[in-house]
GROMACS .gro file of N, CA and C in nm:
model
  201
    1MET      N    1  12.459   8.045   6.660
    1MET     CA    2  12.466   8.123   6.783
    1MET      C    3  12.361   8.073   6.882
    2ILE      N    4  12.393   8.093   7.005
    2ILE     CA    5  12.301   8.056   7.112
    2ILE      C    6  12.217   8.178   7.149
    3ASP      N    7  12.088   8.158   7.155
    3ASP     CA    8  11.998   8.268   7.191
    3ASP      C    9  12.010   8.294   7.340
    4THR      N   10  12.066   8.409   7.377
    4THR     CA   11  12.088   8.440   7.518
    4THR      C   12  11.958   8.462   7.593
    5ARG      N   13  11.857   8.509   7.525
    5ARG     CA   14  11.727   8.529   7.590
    5ARG      C   15  11.669   8.394   7.631
    6LEU      N   16  11.681   8.297   7.544
    6LEU     CA   17  11.632   8.163   7.576
    6LEU      C   18  11.716   8.101   7.687
    7LEU      N   19  11.846   8.127   7.685
    7LEU     CA   20  11.935   8.076   7.788
    7LEU      C   21  11.901   8.135   7.925
    8ASN      N   22  11.861   8.259   7.927
    8ASN     CA   23  11.822   8.322   8.054
    8ASN      C   24  11.689   8.268   8.106
    9LEU      N   25  11.604   8.223   8.017
    9LEU     CA   26  11.476   8.166   8.060
    9LEU      C   27  11.495   8.028   8.124
   10VAL      N   28  11.591   7.952   8.073
   10VAL     CA   29  11.615   7.817   8.123
   10VAL      C   30  11.763   7.805   8.162
   11PRO      N   31  11.800   7.849   8.281
   11PRO     CA   32  11.942   7.849   8.319
   11PRO      C   33  12.000   7.707   8.338
   12GLN      N   34  11.914   7.608   8.356
   12GLN     CA   35  11.963   7.471   8.373
   12GLN      C   36  12.018   7.414   8.242
   13SER      N   37  11.986   7.477   8.133
   13SER     CA   38  12.028   7.424   8.003
   13SER      C   39  12.175   7.451   7.974
   14LYS      N   40  12.240   7.539   8.051
   14LYS     CA   41  12.381   7.570   8.026
   14LYS      C   42  12.469   7.446   8.039
   15LYS      N   43  12.440   7.364   8.139
   15LYS     CA   44  12.518   7.243   8.159
   15LYS      C   45  12.501   7.147   8.042
   16MET      N   46  12.379   7.132   7.994
   16MET     CA   47  12.354   7.042   7.882
   16MET      C   48  12.418   7.095   7.753
   17ILE      N   49  12.412   7.225   7.732
   17ILE     CA   50  12.474   7.284   7.613
   17ILE      C   51  12.625   7.262   7.617
   18PHE      N   52  12.685   7.279   7.736
   18PHE     CA   53  12.828   7.256   7.751
   18PHE      C   54  12.863   7.111   7.717
   19LYS      N   55  12.782   7.017   7.764
   19LYS     CA   56  12.807   6.876   7.736
   19LYS      C   57  12.796   6.846   7.586
   20VAL      N   58  12.697   6.906   7.521
   20VAL     CA   59  12.679   6.883   7.377
   20VAL      C   60  12.797   6.938   7.299
   21VAL      N   61  12.842   7.058   7.334
   21VAL     CA   62  12.955   7.118   7.263
   21VAL      C   63  13.082   7.037   7.288
   22LEU      N   64  13.104   6.995   7.412
   22LEU     CA   65  13.221   6.912   7.443
   22LEU      C   66  13.215   6.780   7.367
   23ASN      N   67  13.097   6.722   7.358
   23ASN     CA   68  13.079   6.598   7.285
   23ASN      C   69  13.113   6.616   7.136
   24GLN      N   70  13.074   6.727   7.079
   24GLN     CA   71  13.103   6.753   6.938
   24GLN      C   72  13.253   6.772   6.915
   25TRP      N   73  13.320   6.842   7.005
   25TRP     CA   74  13.464   6.861   6.992
   25TRP      C   75  13.539   6.728   7.006
   26LEU      N   76  13.498   6.645   7.102
   26LEU     CA   77  13.562   6.515   7.118
   26LEU      C   78  13.537   6.426   6.997
   27SER      N   79  13.419   6.435   6.940
   27SER     CA   80  13.388   6.359   6.820
   27SER      C   81  13.476   6.403   6.704
   28LEU      N   82  13.494   6.532   6.690
   28LEU     CA   83  13.581   6.585   6.585
   28LEU      C   84  13.724   6.537   6.605
   29LEU      N   85  13.772   6.540   6.728
   29LEU     CA   86  13.907   6.493   6.758
   29LEU      C   87  13.923   6.345   6.726
   30CYS      N   88  13.825   6.265   6.763
   30CYS     CA   89  13.832   6.121   6.736
   30CYS      C   90  13.827   6.093   6.586
   31ASN      N   91  13.748   6.168   6.512
   31ASN     CA   92  13.745   6.152   6.367
   31ASN      C   93  13.878   6.187   6.303
   32LEU      N   94  13.942   6.292   6.352
   32LEU     CA   95  14.072   6.331   6.300
   32LEU      C   96  14.176   6.223   6.328
   33VAL      N   97  14.176   6.172   6.449
   33VAL     CA   98  14.271   6.066   6.485
   33VAL      C   99  14.245   5.941   6.401
   34PHE      N  100  14.119   5.908   6.379
   34PHE     CA  101  14.086   5.791   6.297
   34PHE      C  102  14.139   5.806   6.155
   35LEU      N  103  14.119   5.922   6.096
   35LEU     CA  104  14.166   5.942   5.959
   35LEU      C  105  14.318   5.941   5.950
   36LEU      N  106  14.384   6.003   6.046
   36LEU     CA  107  14.530   6.000   6.047
   36LEU      C  108  14.584   5.858   6.067
   37THR      N  109  14.519   5.781   6.154
   37THR     CA  110  14.560   5.643   6.175
   37THR      C  111  14.537   5.559   6.050
   38LEU      N  112  14.423   5.577   5.987
   38LEU     CA  113  14.394   5.503   5.864
   38LEU      C  114  14.496   5.539   5.756
   39GLY      N  115  14.529   5.666   5.745
   39GLY     CA  116  14.629   5.707   5.648
   39GLY      C  117  14.766   5.648   5.676
   40SER      N  118  14.804   5.641   5.803
   40SER     CA  119  14.935   5.584   5.836
   40SER      C  120  14.938   5.434   5.812
   41VAL      N  121  14.825   5.367   5.831
   41VAL     CA  122  14.820   5.223   5.803
   41VAL      C  123  14.831   5.198   5.653
   42ILE      N  124  14.763   5.280   5.574
   42ILE     CA  125  14.770   5.264   5.429
   42ILE      C  126  14.912   5.287   5.378
   43VAL      N  127  14.980   5.388   5.435
   43VAL     CA  128  15.117   5.417   5.392
   43VAL      C  129  15.214   5.311   5.443
   44GLY      N  130  15.183   5.252   5.558
   44GLY     CA  131  15.269   5.148   5.613
   44GLY      C  132  15.349   5.194   5.733
   45ASP      N  133  15.324   5.314   5.782
   45ASP     CA  134  15.392   5.367   5.899
   45ASP      C  135  15.304   5.342   6.021
   46PHE      N  136  15.343   5.247   6.104
   46PHE     CA  137  15.259   5.207   6.216
   46PHE      C  138  15.294   5.279   6.346
   47SER      N  139  15.385   5.375   6.343
   47SER     CA  140  15.425   5.445   6.465
   47SER      C  141  15.316   5.539   6.515
   48PHE      N  142  15.229   5.585   6.427
   48PHE     CA  143  15.124   5.678   6.467
   48PHE      C  144  15.011   5.610   6.544
   49ILE      N  145  15.001   5.479   6.533
   49ILE     CA  146  14.890   5.407   6.597
   49ILE      C  147  14.896   5.419   6.749
   50LEU      N  148  15.014   5.411   6.808
   50LEU     CA  149  15.025   5.423   6.954
   50LEU      C  150  14.984   5.561   7.002
   51ILE      N  151  15.022   5.663   6.927
   51ILE     CA  152  14.983   5.799   6.964
   51ILE      C  153  14.831   5.815   6.954
   52SER      N  154  14.773   5.758   6.850
   52SER     CA  155  14.628   5.772   6.832
   52SER      C  156  14.551   5.699   6.941
   53ILE      N  157  14.602   5.586   6.987
   53ILE     CA  158  14.536   5.514   7.096
   53ILE      C  159  14.539   5.599   7.223
   54GLN      N  160  14.649   5.667   7.248
   54GLN     CA  161  14.659   5.753   7.366
   54GLN      C  162  14.563   5.871   7.356
   55VAL      N  163  14.551   5.930   7.239
   55VAL     CA  164  14.462   6.044   7.221
   55VAL      C  165  14.316   6.002   7.242
   56VAL      N  166  14.279   5.889   7.187
   56VAL     CA  167  14.142   5.840   7.204
   56VAL      C  168  14.115   5.805   7.351
   57ALA      N  169  14.214   5.750   7.419
   57ALA     CA  170  14.196   5.718   7.561
   57ALA      C  171  14.173   5.845   7.643
   58VAL      N  172  14.247   5.951   7.614
   58VAL     CA  173  14.229   6.077   7.685
   58VAL      C  174  14.091   6.136   7.654
   59ALA      N  175  14.050   6.128   7.527
   59ALA     CA  176  13.918   6.180   7.489
   59ALA      C  177  13.806   6.103   7.560
   60LEU      N  178  13.821   5.973   7.571
   60LEU     CA  179  13.719   5.893   7.641
   60LEU      C  180  13.718   5.925   7.791
   61LYS      N  181  13.834   5.949   7.848
   61LYS     CA  182  13.840   5.986   7.990
   61LYS      C  183  13.768   6.119   8.014
   62ILE      N  184  13.793   6.217   7.928
   62ILE     CA  185  13.725   6.346   7.942
   62ILE      C  186  13.575   6.328   7.926
   63TYR      N  187  13.534   6.247   7.829
   63TYR     CA  188  13.391   6.224   7.805
   63TYR      C  189  13.326   6.159   7.926
   64MET      N  190  13.392   6.060   7.985
   64MET     CA  191  13.333   5.991   8.098
   64MET      C  192  13.329   6.079   8.223
   65ASP      N  193  13.425   6.170   8.237
   65ASP     CA  194  13.423   6.259   8.353
   65ASP      C  195  13.307   6.356   8.349
   66PHE      N  196  13.267   6.399   8.230
   66PHE     CA  197  13.158   6.494   8.218
   66PHE      C  198  13.022   6.428   8.202
   67ARG      N  199  13.019   6.301   8.199
   67ARG     CA  200  12.894   6.229   8.181
   67ARG      C  201  12.812   6.222   8.305
   0.00000   0.00000   0.00000
């Protein structure tokens, strides 16, 4: 949990906290896509690779916009 009293003392930290949380969610998404892609390569189904490239591209775009 985020300490609201501390957040009220330093209101500039809200933007940084938002960036950190967004970064963690994007990291989780990229890890999921990586594992699904690796699994599809091991099985021999290469159709998922194009979808995973698109998902990672969108995640990178979101990351760069908030940077």
